[in-house]
mmCIF file of C-alpha atoms in Angstrom:
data_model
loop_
_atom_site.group_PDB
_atom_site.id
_atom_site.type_symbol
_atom_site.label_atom_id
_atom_site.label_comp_id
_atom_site.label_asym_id
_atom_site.label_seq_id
_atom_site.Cartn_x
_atom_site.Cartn_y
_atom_site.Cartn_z
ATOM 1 C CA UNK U 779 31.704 12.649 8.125
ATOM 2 C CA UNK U 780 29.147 12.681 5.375
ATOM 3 C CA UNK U 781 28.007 9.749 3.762
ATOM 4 C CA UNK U 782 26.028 10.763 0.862
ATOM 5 C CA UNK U 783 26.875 14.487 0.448
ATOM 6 C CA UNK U 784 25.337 16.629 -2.937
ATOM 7 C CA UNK U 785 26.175 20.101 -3.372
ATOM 8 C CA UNK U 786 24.571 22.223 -3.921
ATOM 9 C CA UNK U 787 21.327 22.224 -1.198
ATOM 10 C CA UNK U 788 20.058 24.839 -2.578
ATOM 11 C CA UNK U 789 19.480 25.820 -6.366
ATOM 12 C CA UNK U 790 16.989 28.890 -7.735
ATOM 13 C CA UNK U 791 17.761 29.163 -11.552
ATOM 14 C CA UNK U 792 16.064 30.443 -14.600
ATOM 15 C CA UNK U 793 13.471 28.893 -17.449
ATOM 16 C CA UNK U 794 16.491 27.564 -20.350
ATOM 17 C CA UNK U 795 19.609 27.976 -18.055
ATOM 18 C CA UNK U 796 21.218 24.555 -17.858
ATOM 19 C CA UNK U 797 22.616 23.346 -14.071
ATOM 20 C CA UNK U 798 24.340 20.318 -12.585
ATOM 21 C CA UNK U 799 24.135 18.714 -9.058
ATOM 22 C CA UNK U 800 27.217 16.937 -7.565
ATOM 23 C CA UNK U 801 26.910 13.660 -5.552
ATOM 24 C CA UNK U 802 29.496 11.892 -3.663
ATOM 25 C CA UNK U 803 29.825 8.709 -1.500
ATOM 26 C CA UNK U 804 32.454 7.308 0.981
ATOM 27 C CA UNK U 805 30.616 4.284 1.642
ATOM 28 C CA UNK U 806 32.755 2.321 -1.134
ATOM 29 C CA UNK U 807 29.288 1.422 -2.947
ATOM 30 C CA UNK U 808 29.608 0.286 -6.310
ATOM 31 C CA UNK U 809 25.829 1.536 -6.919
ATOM 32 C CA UNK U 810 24.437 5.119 -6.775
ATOM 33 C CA UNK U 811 21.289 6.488 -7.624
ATOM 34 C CA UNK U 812 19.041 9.772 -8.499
ATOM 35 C CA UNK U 813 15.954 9.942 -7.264
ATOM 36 C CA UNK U 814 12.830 12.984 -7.722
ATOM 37 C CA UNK U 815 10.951 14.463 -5.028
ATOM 38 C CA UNK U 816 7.970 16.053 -6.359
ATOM 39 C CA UNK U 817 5.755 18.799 -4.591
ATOM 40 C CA UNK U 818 3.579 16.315 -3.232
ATOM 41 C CA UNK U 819 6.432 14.383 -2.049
ATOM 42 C CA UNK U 820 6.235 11.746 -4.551
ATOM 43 C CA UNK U 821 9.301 9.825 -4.777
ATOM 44 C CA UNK U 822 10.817 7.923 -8.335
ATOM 45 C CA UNK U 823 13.842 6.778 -9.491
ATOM 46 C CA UNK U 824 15.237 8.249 -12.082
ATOM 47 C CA UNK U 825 18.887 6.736 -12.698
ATOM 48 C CA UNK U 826 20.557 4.024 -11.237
ATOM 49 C CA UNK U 827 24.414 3.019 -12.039
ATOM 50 C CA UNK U 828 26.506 0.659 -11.129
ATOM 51 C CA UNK U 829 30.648 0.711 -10.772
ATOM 52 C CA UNK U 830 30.141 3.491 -13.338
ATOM 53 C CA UNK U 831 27.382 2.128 -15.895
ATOM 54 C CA UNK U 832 24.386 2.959 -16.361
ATOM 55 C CA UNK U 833 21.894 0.228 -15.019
ATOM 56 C CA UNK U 834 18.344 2.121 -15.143
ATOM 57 C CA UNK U 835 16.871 5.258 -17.079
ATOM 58 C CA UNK U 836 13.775 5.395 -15.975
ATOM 59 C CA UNK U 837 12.248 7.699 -19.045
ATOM 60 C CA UNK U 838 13.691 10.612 -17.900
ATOM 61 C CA UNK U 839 13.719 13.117 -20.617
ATOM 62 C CA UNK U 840 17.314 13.759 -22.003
ATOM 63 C CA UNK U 841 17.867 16.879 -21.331
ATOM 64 C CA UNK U 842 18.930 15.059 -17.798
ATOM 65 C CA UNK U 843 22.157 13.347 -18.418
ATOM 66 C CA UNK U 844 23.616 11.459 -15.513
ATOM 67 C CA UNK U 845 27.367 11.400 -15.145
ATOM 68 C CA UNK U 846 29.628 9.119 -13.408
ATOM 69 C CA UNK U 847 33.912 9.864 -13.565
ATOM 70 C CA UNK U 848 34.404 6.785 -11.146
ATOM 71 C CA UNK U 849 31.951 4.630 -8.594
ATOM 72 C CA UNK U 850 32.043 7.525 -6.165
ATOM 73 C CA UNK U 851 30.807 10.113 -7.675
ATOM 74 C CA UNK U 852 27.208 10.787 -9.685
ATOM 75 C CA UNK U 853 26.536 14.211 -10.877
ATOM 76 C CA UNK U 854 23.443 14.974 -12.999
ATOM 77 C CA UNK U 855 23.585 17.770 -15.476
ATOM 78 C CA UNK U 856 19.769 19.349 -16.641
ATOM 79 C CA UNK U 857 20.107 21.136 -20.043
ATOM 80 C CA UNK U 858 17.051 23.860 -20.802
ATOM 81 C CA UNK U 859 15.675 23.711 -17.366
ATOM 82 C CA UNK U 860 11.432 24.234 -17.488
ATOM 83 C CA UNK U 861 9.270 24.865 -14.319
ATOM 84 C CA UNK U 862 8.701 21.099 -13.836
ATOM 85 C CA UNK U 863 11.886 20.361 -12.932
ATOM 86 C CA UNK U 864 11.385 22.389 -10.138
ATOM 87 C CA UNK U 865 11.154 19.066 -7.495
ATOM 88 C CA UNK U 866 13.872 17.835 -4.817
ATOM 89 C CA UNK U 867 16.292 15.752 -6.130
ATOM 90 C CA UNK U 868 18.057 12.903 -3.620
ATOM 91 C CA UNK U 869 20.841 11.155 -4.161
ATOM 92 C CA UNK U 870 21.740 7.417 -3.238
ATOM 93 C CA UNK U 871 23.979 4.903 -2.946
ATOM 94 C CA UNK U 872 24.123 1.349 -1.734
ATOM 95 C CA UNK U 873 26.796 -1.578 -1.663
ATOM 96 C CA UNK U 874 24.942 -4.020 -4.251
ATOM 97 C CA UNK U 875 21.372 -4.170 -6.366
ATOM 98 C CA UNK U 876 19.114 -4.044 -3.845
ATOM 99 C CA UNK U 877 19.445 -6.184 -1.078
ATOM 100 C CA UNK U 878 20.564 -4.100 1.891
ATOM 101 C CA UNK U 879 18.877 -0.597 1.793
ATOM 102 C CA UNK U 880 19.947 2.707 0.002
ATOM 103 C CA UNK U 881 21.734 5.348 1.776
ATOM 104 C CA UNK U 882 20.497 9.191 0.844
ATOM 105 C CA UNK U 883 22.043 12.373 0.730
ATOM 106 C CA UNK U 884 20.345 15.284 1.426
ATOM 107 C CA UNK U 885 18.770 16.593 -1.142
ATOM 108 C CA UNK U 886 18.822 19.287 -3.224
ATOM 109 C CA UNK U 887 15.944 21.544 -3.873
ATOM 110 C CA UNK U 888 16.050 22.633 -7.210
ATOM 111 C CA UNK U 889 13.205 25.749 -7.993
ATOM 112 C CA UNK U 890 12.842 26.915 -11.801
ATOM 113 C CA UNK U 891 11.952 30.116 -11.791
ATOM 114 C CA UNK J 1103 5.005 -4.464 -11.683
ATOM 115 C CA UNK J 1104 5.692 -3.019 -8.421
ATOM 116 C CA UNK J 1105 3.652 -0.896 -6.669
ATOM 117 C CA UNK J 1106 3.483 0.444 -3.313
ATOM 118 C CA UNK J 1107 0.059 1.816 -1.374
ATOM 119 C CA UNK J 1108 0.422 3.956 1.741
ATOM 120 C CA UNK J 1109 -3.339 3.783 2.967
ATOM 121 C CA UNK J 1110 -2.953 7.144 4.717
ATOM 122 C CA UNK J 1111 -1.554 10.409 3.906
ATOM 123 C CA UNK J 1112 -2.054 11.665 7.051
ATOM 124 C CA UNK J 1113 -1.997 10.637 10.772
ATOM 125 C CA UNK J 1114 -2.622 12.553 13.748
ATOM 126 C CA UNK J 1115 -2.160 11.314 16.876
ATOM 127 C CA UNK J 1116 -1.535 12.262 20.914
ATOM 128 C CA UNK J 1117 1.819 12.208 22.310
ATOM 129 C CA UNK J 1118 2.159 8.285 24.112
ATOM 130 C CA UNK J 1119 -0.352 6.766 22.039
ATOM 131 C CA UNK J 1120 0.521 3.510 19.937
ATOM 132 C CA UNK J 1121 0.205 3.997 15.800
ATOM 133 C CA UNK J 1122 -0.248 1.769 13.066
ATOM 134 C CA UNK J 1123 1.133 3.229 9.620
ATOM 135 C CA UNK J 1124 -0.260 1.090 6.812
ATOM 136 C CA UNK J 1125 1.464 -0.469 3.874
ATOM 137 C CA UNK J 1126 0.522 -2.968 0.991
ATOM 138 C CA UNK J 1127 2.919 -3.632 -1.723
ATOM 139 C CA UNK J 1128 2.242 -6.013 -5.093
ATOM 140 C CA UNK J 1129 4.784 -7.871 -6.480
ATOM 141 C CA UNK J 1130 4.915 -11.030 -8.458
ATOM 142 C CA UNK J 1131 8.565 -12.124 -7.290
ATOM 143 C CA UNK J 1132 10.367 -12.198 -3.528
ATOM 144 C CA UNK J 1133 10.806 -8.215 -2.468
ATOM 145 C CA UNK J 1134 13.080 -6.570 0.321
ATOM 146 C CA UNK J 1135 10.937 -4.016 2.126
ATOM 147 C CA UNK J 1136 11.849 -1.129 3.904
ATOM 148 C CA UNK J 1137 10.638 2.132 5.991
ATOM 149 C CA UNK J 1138 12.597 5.457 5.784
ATOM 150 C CA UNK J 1139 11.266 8.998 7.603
ATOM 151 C CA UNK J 1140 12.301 12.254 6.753
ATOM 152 C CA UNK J 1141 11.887 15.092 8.636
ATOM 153 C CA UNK J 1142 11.583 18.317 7.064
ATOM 154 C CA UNK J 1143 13.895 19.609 5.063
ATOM 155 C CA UNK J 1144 16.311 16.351 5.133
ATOM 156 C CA UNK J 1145 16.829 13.037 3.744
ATOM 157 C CA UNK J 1146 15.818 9.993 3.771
ATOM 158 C CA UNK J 1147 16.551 7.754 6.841
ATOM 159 C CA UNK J 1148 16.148 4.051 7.228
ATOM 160 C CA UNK J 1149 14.076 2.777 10.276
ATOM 161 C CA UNK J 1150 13.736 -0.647 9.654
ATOM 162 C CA UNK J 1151 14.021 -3.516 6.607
ATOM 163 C CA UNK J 1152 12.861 -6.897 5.993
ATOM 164 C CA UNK J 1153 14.989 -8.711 3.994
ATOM 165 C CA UNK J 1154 14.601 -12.402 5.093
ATOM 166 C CA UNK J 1155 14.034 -14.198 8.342
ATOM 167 C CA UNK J 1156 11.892 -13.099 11.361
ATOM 168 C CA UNK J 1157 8.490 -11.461 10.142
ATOM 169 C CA UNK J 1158 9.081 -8.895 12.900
ATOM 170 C CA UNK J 1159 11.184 -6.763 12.291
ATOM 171 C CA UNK J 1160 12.599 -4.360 14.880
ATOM 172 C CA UNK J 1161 14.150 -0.889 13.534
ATOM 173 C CA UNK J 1162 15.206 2.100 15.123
ATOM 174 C CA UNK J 1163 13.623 4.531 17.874
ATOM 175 C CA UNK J 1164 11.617 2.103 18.883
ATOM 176 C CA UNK J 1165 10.008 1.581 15.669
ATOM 177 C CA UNK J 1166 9.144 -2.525 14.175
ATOM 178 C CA UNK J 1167 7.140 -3.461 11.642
ATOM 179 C CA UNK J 1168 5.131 -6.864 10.620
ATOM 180 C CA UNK J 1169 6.092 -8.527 6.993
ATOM 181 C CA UNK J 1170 2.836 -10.795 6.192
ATOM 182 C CA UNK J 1171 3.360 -12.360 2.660
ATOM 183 C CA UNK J 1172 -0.538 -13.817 2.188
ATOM 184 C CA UNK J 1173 -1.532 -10.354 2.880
ATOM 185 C CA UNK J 1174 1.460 -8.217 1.066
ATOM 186 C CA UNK J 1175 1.368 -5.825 3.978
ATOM 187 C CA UNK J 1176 4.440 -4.678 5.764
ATOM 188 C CA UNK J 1177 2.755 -2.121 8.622
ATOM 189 C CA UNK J 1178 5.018 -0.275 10.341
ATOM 190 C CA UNK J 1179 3.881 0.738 14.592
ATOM 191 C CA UNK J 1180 5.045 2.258 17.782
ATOM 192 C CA UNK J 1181 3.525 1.385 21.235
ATOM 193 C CA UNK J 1182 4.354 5.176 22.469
ATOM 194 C CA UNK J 1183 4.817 8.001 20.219
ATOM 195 C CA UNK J 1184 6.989 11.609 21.029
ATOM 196 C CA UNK J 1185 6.386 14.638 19.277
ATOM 197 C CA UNK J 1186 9.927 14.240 17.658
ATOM 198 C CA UNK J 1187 8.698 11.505 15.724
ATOM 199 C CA UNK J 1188 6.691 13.641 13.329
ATOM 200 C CA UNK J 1189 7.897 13.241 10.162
ATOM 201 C CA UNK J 1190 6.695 11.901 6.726
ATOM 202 C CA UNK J 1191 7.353 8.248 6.742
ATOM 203 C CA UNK J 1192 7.720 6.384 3.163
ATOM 204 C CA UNK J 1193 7.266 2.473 2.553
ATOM 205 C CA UNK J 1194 9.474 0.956 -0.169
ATOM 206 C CA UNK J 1195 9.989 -1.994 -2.074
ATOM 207 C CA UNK J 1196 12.647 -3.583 -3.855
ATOM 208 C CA UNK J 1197 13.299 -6.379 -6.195
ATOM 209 C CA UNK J 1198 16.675 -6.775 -5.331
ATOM 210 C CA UNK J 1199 19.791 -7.148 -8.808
ATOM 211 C CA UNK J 1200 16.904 -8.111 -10.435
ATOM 212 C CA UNK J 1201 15.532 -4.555 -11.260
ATOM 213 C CA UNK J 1202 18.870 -2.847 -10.376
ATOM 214 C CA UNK J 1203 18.179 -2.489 -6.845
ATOM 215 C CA UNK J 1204 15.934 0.601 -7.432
ATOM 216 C CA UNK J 1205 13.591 1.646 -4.399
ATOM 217 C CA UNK J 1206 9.923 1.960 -5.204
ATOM 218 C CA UNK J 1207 8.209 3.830 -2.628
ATOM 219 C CA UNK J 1208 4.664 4.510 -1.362
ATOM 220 C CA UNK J 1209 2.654 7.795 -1.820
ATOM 221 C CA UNK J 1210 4.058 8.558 1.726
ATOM 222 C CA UNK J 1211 1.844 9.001 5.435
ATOM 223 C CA UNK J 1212 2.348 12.272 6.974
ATOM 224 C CA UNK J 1213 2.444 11.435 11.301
ATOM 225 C CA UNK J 1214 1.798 14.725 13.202
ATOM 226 C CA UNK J 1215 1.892 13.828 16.636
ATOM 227 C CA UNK J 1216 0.421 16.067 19.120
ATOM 228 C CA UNK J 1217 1.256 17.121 22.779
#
């Protein structure tokens, strides 16, 4: 039983096509985040809400808009997709701010081609 | 502001020897600190945190780490290593509500452990 599931794992798309990645959590967390995995395995927060608001944009360009129907669920939409964005993209969640540790899905490996 | 330095990107070692991964973090406020590994191809998985209390800090597959405050390091070591534990291995800090509970993580240290 997945904790931290995003859908899809896998995503090859065009230059200007526009794309959205699902996450999910059954950990009844009231915060969930996005995080970037660049080619050199950088990782940086990108988005952080909490029970549905948005707590942190961390000057992401806004052509990524995070979305959020209830504290579950995250989904992140890209509009006009460009080679950079190509990058691993992990999804988080954890019960409160930041003092217990952040649970991860997956990933999903995003490649603009 | 946070930051978070991994000292090395890459550490080989022989299968049953002891290793040391390095970590020094700066922050001007009380931090929660934590290790995660991912192996390839997969998420990130906690090993160990520090969140208050003991300094040693014990985490799992017989992983523990050391949180020293007067020298901002939070090293993370095995006495024995198995080839399954190569992995990349990320150090990461957090200022708790205060900054929204976001992670900030270290350039990451790459352990290749060899038979």
């Amino acid at each position: 039983d997945t904790a931290v599931s995003q859908t899809p794992k896998y995503l090859v798309t065009q230059m200007g096509n526009d794309k959205s990645i699902k996450c999910e959590q059954n950990l009844g967390h009231d915060t969930m985040y996005w995080y970037k995995q660049d080619s050199k395995k950088f990782l940086k927060i990108m988005f952080s809400y909490n029970n549905k608001e948005l707590i942190i944009n961390e000057t992401v360009p806004n052509r990524f808009s995070p979305k959020s129907p209830d504290k579950a669920h995250l989904n992140l939409h890209i509009n006009s997709l460009e080679l950079g964005d190509s990058a691993v993209y992990f999804c988080a969640s954890s019960p409160h701010g930041g003092n217990t540790e952040a649970f991860f899905g997956q990933g999903t490996r995003l490649t603009v081609v | 502001a946070q930051s978070v330095t991994q000292l090395d990107s890459q550490v080989p070692v022989f299968e049953e020897a002891p290793v040391e991964l390095r970590c020094n973090y700066s922050s001007s406020v009380s931090v929660y600190l934590f290790w995660y590994v991912q192996y390839p191809n997969q998420g990130l998985q906690l090993l160990l945190k520090y969140l208050s209390g003991s300094t040693l800090v014990k985490g799992i597959n017989g992983f523990e780490a050391e949180f020293n405050k007067s020298q901002t390091s939070f090293h993370l070591r095995k006495p024995s290593v198995h080839i399954s534990d190569t992995a990349e291995y990320f150090c990461a800090v957090s200022e708790g509500d205060n900054q929204g509970g976001k992670l900030i993580f270290g350039q990451g240290t790459e352990l290749s452990v060899k038979p």
